[in-house]
PDB file of C-alpha atoms and ligand atoms in Angstrom:
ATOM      1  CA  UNK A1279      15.666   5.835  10.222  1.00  0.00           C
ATOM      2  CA  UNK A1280      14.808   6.229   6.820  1.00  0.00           C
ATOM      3  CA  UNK A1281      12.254   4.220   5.317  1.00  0.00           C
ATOM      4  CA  UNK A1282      10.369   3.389   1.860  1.00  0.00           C
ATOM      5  CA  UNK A1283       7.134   2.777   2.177  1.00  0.00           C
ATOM      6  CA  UNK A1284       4.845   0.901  -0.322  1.00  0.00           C
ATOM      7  CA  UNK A1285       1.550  -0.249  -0.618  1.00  0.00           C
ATOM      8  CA  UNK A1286      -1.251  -1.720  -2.608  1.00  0.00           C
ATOM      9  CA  UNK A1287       1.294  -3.263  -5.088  1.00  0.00           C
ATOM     10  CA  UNK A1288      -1.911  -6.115  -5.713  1.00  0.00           C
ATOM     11  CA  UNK A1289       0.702  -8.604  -7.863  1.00  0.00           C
ATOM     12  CA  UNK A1290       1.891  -5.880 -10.063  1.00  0.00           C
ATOM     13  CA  UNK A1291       5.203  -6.826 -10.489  1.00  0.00           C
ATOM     14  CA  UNK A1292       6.295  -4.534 -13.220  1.00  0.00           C
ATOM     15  CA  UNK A1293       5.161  -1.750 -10.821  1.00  0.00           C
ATOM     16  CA  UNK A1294       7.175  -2.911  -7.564  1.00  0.00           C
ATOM     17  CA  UNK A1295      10.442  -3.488 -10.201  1.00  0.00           C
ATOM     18  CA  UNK A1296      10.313  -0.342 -10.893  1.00  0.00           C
ATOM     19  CA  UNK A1297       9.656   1.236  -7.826  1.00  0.00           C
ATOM     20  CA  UNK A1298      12.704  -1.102  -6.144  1.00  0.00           C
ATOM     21  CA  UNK A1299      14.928   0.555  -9.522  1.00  0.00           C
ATOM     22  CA  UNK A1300      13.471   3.928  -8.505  1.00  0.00           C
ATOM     23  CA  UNK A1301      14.847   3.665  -4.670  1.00  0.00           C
ATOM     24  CA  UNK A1302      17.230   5.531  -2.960  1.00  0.00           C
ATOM     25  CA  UNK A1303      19.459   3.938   0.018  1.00  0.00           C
ATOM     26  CA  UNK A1304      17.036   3.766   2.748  1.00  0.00           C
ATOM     27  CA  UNK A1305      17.358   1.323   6.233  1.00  0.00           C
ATOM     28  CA  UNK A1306      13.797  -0.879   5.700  1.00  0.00           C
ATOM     29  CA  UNK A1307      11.118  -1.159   3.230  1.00  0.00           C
ATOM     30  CA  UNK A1308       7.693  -1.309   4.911  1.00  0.00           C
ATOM     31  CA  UNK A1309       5.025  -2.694   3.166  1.00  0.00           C
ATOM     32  CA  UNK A1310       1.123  -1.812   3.943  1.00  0.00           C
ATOM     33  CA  UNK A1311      -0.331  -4.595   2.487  1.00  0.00           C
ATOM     34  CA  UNK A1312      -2.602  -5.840  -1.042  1.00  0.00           C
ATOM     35  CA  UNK A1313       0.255  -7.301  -1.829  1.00  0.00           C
ATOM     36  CA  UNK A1314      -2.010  -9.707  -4.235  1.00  0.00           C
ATOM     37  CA  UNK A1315      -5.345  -9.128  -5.326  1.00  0.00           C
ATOM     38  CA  UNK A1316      -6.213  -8.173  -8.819  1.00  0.00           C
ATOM     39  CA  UNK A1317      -3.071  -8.844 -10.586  1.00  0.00           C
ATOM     40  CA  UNK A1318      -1.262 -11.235 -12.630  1.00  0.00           C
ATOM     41  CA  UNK A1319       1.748 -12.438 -10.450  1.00  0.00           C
ATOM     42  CA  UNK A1320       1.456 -12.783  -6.633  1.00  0.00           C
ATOM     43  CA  UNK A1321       4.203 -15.366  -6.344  1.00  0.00           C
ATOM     44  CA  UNK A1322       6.569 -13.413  -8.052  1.00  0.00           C
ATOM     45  CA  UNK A1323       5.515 -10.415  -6.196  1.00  0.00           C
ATOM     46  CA  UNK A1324       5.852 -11.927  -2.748  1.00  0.00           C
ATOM     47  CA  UNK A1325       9.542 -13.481  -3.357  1.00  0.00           C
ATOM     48  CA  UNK A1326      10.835  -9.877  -4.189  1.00  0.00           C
ATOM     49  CA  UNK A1327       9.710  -8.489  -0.760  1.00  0.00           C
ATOM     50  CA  UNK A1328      10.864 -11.566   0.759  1.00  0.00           C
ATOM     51  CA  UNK A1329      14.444 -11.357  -0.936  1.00  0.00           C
ATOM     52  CA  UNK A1330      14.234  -7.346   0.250  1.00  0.00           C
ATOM     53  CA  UNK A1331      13.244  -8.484   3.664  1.00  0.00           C
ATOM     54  CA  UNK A1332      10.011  -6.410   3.761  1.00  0.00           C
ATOM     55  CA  UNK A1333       8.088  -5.736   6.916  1.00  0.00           C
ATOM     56  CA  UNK A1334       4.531  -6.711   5.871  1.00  0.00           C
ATOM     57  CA  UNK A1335       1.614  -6.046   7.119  1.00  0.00           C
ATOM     58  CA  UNK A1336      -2.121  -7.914   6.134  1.00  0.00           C
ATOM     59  CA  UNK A1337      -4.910  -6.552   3.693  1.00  0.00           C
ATOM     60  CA  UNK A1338      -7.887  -7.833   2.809  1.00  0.00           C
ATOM     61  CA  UNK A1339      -7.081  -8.752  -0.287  1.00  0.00           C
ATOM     62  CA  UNK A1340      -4.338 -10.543   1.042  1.00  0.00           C
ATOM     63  CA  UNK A1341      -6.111 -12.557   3.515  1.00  0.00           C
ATOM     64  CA  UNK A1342      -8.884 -13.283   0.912  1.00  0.00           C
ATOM     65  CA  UNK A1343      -5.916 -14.708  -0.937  1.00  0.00           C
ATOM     66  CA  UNK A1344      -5.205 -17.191   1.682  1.00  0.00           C
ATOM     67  CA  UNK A1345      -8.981 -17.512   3.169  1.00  0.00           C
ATOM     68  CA  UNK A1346      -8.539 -15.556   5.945  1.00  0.00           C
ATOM     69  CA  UNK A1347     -10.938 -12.675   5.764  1.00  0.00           C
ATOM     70  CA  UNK A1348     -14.641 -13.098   3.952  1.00  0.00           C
ATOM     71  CA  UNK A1349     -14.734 -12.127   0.445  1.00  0.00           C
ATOM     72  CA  UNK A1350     -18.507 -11.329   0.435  1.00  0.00           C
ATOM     73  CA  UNK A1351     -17.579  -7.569   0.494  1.00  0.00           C
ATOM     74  CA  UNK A1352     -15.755  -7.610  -2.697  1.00  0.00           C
ATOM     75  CA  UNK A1353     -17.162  -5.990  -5.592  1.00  0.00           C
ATOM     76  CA  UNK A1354     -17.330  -8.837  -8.789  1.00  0.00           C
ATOM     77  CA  UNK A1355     -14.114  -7.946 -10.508  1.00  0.00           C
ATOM     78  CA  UNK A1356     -12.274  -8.087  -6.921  1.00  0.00           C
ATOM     79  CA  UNK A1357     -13.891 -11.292  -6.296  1.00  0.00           C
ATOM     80  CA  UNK A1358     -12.808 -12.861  -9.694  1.00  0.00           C
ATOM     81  CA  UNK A1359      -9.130 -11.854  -9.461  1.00  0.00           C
ATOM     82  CA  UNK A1360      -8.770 -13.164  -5.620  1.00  0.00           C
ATOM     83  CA  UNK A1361     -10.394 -15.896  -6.759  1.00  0.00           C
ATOM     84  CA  UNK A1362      -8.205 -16.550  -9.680  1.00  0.00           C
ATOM     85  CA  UNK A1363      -5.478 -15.682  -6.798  1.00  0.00           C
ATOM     86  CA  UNK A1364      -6.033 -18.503  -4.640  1.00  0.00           C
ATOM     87  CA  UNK A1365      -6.223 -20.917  -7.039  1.00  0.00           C
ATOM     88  CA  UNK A1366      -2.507 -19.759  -8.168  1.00  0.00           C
ATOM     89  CA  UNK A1367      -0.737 -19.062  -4.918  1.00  0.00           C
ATOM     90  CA  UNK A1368       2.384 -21.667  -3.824  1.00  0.00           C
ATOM     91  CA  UNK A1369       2.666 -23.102  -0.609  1.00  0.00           C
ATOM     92  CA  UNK A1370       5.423 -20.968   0.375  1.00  0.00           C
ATOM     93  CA  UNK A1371       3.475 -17.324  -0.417  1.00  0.00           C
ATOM     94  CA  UNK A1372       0.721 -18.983   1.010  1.00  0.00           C
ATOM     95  CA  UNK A1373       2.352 -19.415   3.995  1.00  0.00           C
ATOM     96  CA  UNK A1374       4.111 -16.172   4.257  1.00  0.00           C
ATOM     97  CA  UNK A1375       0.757 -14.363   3.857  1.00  0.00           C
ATOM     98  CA  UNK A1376      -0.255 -16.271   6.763  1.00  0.00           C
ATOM     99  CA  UNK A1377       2.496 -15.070   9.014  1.00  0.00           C
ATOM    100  CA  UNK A1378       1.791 -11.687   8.263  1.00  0.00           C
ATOM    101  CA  UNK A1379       0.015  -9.443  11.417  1.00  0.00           C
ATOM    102  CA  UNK A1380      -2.320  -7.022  10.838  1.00  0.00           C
ATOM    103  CA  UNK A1381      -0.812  -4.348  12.716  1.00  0.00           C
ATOM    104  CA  UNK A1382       3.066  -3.740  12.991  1.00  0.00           C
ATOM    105  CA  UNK A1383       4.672  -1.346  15.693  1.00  0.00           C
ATOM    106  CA  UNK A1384       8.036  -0.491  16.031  1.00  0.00           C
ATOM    107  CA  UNK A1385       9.551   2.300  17.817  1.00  0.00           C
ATOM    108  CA  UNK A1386       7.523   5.332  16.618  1.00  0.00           C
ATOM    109  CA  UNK A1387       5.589   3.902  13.841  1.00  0.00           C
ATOM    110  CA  UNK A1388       2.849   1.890  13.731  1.00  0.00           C
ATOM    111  CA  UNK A1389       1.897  -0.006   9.933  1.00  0.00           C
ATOM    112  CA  UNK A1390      -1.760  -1.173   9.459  1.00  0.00           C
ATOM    113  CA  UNK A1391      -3.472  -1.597   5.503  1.00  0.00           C
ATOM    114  CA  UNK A1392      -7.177   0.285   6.537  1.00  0.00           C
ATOM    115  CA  UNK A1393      -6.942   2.028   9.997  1.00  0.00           C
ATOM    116  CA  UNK A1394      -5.527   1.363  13.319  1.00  0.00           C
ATOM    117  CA  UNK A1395      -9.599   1.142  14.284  1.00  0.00           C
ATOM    118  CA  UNK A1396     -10.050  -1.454  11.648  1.00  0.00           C
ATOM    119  CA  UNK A1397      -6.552  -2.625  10.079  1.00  0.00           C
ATOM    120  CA  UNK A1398      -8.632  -4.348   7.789  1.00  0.00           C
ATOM    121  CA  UNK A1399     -11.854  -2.486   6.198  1.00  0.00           C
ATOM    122  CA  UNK A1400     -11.964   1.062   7.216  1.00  0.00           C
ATOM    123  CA  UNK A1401     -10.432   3.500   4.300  1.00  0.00           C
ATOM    124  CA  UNK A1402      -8.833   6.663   6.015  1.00  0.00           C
ATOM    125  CA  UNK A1403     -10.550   8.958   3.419  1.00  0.00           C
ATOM    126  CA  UNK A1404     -11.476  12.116   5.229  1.00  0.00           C
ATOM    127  CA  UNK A1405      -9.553  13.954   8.105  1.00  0.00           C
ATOM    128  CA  UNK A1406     -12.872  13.378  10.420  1.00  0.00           C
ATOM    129  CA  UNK A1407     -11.925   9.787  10.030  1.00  0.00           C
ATOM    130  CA  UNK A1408      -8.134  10.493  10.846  1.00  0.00           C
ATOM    131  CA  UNK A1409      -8.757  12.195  13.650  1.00  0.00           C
ATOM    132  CA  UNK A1410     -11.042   9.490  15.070  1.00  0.00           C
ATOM    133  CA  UNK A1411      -8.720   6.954  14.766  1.00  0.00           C
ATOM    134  CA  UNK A1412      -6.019   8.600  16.542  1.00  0.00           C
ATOM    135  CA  UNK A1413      -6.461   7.477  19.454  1.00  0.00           C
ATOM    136  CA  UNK A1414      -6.324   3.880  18.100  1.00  0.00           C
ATOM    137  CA  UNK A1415      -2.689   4.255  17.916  1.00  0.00           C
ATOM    138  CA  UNK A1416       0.017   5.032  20.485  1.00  0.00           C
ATOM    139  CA  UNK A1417       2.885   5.914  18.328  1.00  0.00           C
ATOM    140  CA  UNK A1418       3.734   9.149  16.737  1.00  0.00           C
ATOM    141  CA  UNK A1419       3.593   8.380  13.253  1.00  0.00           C
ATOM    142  CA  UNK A1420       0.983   5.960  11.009  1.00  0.00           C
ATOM    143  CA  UNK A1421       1.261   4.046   8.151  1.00  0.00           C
ATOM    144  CA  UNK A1422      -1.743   3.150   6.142  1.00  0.00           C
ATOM    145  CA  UNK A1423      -2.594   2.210   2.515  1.00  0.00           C
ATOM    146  CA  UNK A1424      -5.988   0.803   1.463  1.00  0.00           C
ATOM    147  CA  UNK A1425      -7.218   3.902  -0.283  1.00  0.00           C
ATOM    148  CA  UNK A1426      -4.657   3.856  -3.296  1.00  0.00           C
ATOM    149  CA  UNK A1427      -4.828   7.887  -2.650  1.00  0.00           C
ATOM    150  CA  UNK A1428      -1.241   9.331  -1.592  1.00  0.00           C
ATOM    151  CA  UNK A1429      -2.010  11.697   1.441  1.00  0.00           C
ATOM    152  CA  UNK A1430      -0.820  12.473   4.452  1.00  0.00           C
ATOM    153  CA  UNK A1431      -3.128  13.529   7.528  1.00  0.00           C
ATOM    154  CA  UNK A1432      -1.477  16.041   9.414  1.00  0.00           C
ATOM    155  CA  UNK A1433      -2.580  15.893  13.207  1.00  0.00           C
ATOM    156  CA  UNK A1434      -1.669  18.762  15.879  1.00  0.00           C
ATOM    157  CA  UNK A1435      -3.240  17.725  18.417  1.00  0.00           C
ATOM    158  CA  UNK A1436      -6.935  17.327  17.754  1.00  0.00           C
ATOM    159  CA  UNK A1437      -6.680  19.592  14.676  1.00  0.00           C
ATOM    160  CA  UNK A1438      -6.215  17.777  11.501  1.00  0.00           C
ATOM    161  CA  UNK A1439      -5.622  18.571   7.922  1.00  0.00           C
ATOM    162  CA  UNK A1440      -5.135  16.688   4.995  1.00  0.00           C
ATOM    163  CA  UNK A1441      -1.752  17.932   3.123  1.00  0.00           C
ATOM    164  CA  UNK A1442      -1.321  16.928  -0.855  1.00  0.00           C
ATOM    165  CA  UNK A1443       1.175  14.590  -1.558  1.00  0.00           C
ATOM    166  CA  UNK A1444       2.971  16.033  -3.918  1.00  0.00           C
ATOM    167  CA  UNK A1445       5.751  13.897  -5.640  1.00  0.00           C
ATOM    168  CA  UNK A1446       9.057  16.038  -6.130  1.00  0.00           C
ATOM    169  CA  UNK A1447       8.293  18.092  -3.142  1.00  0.00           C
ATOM    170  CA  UNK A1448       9.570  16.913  -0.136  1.00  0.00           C
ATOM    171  CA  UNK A1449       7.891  18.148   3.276  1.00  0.00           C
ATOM    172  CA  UNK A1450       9.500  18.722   6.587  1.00  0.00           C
ATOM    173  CA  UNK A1451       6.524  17.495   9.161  1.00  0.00           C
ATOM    174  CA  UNK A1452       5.949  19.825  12.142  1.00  0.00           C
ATOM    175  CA  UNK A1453       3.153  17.629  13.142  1.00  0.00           C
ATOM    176  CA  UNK A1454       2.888  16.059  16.631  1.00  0.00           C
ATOM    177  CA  UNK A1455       1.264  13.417  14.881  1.00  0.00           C
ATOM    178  CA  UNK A1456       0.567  12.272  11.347  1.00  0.00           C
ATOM    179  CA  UNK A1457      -1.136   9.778   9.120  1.00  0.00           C
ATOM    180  CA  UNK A1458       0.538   8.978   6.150  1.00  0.00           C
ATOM    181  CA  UNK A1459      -0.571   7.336   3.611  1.00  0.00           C
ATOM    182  CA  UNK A1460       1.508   6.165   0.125  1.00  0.00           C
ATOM    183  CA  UNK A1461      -0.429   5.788  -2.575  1.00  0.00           C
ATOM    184  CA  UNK A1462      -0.634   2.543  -4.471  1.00  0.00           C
ATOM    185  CA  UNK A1463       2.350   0.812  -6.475  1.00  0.00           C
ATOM    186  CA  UNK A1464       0.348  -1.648  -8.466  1.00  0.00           C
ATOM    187  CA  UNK A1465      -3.073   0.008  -8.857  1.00  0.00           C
ATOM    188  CA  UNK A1466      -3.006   4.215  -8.687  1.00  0.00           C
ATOM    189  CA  UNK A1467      -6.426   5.774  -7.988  1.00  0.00           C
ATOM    190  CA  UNK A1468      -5.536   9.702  -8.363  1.00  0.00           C
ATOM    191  CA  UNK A1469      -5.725   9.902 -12.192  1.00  0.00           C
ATOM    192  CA  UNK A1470      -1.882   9.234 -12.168  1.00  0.00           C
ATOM    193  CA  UNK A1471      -1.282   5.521 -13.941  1.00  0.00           C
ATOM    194  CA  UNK A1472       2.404   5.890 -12.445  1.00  0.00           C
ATOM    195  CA  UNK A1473       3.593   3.892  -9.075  1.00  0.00           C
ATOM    196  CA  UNK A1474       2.940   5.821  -6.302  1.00  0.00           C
ATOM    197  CA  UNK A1475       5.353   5.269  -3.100  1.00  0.00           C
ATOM    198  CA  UNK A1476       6.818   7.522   0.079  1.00  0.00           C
ATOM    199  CA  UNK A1477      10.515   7.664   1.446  1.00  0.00           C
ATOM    200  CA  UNK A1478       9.955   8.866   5.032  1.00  0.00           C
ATOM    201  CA  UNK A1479      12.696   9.798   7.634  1.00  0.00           C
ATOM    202  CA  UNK A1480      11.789   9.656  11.198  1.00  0.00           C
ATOM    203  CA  UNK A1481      14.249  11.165  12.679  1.00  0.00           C
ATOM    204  CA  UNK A1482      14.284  14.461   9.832  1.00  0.00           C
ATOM    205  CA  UNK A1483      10.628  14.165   9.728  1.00  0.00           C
ATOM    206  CA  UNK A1484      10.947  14.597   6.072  1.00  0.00           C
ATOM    207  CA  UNK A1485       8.632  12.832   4.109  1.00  0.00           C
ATOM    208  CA  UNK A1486       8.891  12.582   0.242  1.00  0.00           C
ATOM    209  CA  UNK A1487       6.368  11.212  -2.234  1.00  0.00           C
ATOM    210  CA  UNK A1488       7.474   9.539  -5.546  1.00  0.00           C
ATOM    211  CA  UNK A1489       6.238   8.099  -9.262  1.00  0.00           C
ATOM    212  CA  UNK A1490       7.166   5.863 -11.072  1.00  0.00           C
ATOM    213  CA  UNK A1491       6.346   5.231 -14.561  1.00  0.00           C
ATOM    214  CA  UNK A1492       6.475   1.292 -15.331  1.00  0.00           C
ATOM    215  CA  UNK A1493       5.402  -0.922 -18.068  1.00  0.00           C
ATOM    216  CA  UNK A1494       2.121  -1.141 -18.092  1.00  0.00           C
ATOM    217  CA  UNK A1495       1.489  -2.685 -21.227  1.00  0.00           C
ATOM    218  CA  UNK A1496       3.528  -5.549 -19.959  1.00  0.00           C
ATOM    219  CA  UNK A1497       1.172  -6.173 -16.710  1.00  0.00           C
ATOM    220  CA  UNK A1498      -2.097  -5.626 -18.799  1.00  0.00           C
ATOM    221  CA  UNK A1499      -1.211  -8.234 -21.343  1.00  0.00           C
ATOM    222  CA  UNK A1500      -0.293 -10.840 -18.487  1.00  0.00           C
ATOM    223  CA  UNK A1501      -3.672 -10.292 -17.032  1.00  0.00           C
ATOM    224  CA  UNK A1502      -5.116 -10.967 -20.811  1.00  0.00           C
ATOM    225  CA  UNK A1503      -3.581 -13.773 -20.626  1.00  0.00           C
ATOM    226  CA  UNK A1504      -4.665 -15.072 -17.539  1.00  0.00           C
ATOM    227  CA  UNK A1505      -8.135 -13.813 -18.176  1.00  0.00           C
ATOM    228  CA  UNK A1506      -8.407 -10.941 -15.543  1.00  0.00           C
ATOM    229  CA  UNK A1507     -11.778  -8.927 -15.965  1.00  0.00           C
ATOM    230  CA  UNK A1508     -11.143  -6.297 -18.225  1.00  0.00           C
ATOM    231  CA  UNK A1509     -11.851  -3.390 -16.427  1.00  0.00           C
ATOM    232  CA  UNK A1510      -9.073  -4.228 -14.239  1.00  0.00           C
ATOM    233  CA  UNK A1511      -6.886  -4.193 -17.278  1.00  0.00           C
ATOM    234  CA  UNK A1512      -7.627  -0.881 -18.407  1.00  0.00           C
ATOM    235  CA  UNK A1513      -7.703   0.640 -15.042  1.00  0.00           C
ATOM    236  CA  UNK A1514      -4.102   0.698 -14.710  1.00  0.00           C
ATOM    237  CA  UNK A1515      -3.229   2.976 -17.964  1.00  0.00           C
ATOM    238  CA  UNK A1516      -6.484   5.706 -16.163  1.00  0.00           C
ATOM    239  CA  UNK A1517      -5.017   5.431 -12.886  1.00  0.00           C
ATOM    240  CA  UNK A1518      -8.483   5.313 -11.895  1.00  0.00           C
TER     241      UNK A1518
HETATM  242 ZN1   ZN B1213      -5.875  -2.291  -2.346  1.00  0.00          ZN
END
């Protein structure tokens, strides 16, 4: 099965359009979740999945979105925009967001947006924290976003390492297990302002990170217009 995997896309929909123009044929599209969250267009972001059939999974900014998860952790810009989100969203996204699980597990992978310990909060930043969480999973392979960082956590058996994601260079896993995490689409936080995303192949084991350069001009000025805090704005040409 081959698979694109996205996260963090955070109502960037310049970013996912060119991501979706970037893809080559693969079976499903999984998606890790921040779908909205400090962007300009969440409804427009969440009918492309839909149309693609994505499988979804929750993050927090998602479920601040709909009201689901407490927004007291947020840092003030974070707050604003899901804020501004909720006040935006249509019944149907609304909805959709609402159907979405937290965790996803099919076959040998397993989807989450923070950890399988903590789909919601806990950042898989560190291979200490990998390794803890491995037993919070039962499947060979993981999924996660949350950390906008593309990386993938290489486990053989309790040993793990931390392996650069390096876009144009594909890598053959010999892994038992492994953590692997995409990078973000809408908001890159690895000094790269391009989309970040993964086309993994379960059965090859090969696992191949991408970028995307997108229109980023296009995104800041709709978040201008909308009055999204500035630092958001400029974030996205840093890719910080
Ligand atoms: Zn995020």
């Amino acid at each position: 099965m081959r698979l694109a995997v996205v996260s963090d896309i955070h109502s960037n929909l310049a970013a996912l359009d060119a991501v979706l123009d970037d893809l080559p044929e693969v079976d499903q599209i999984w998606a890790l979740g921040d779908i909205v969250g400090y962007g300009p267009q969440p409804n427009e972001v969440i009918a492309r999945l839909r149309e693609r059939d994505v499988r979804a999974v929750l993050g927090n900014h998602d479920g601040a979105a709909i009201g689901t998860v407490d927004t007291s952790w947020f840092n003030v810009d974070a707050a604003t925009a899901v804020h501004w989100t909720a006040t935006v969203i249509d019944e149907p996204s609304r909805a959709w967001l609402a159907s979405l699980p937290m965790r996803r597990t099919e076959g040998e992978l397993t989807a989450v947006h923070g950890s399988p310990r903590d789909p919601i909060w806990e950042y898989v930043a560190s291979p200490g924290v990998a390794r803890a969480n491995l037993a919070e999973f039962g499947t060979r392979w993981c999924l996660c976003g949350h950390t906008h960082l593309p990386v993938i956590y290489h486990a053989d058996r309790e040993r793990v390492a931390a392996m650069e994601a390096i876009p144009g260079r594909p890598i053959t896993l010999d892994a038992s297990r492994a953590i692997l995490n995409p990078g973000s689409v809408g908001q890159p936080r690895d000094g790269n302002p391009d989309a970040s995303y993964l086309v993994f192949d379960t059965e090859s084991r090969r696992a191949e990170y991408r970028r995307v350069a997108y229109d980023i001009a296009r995104t800041q000025g709709l978040m201008r217009e909308v009055d999204l805090p500035a630092r958001l704005v400029e974030r996205l040409a840093w890719g910080r």
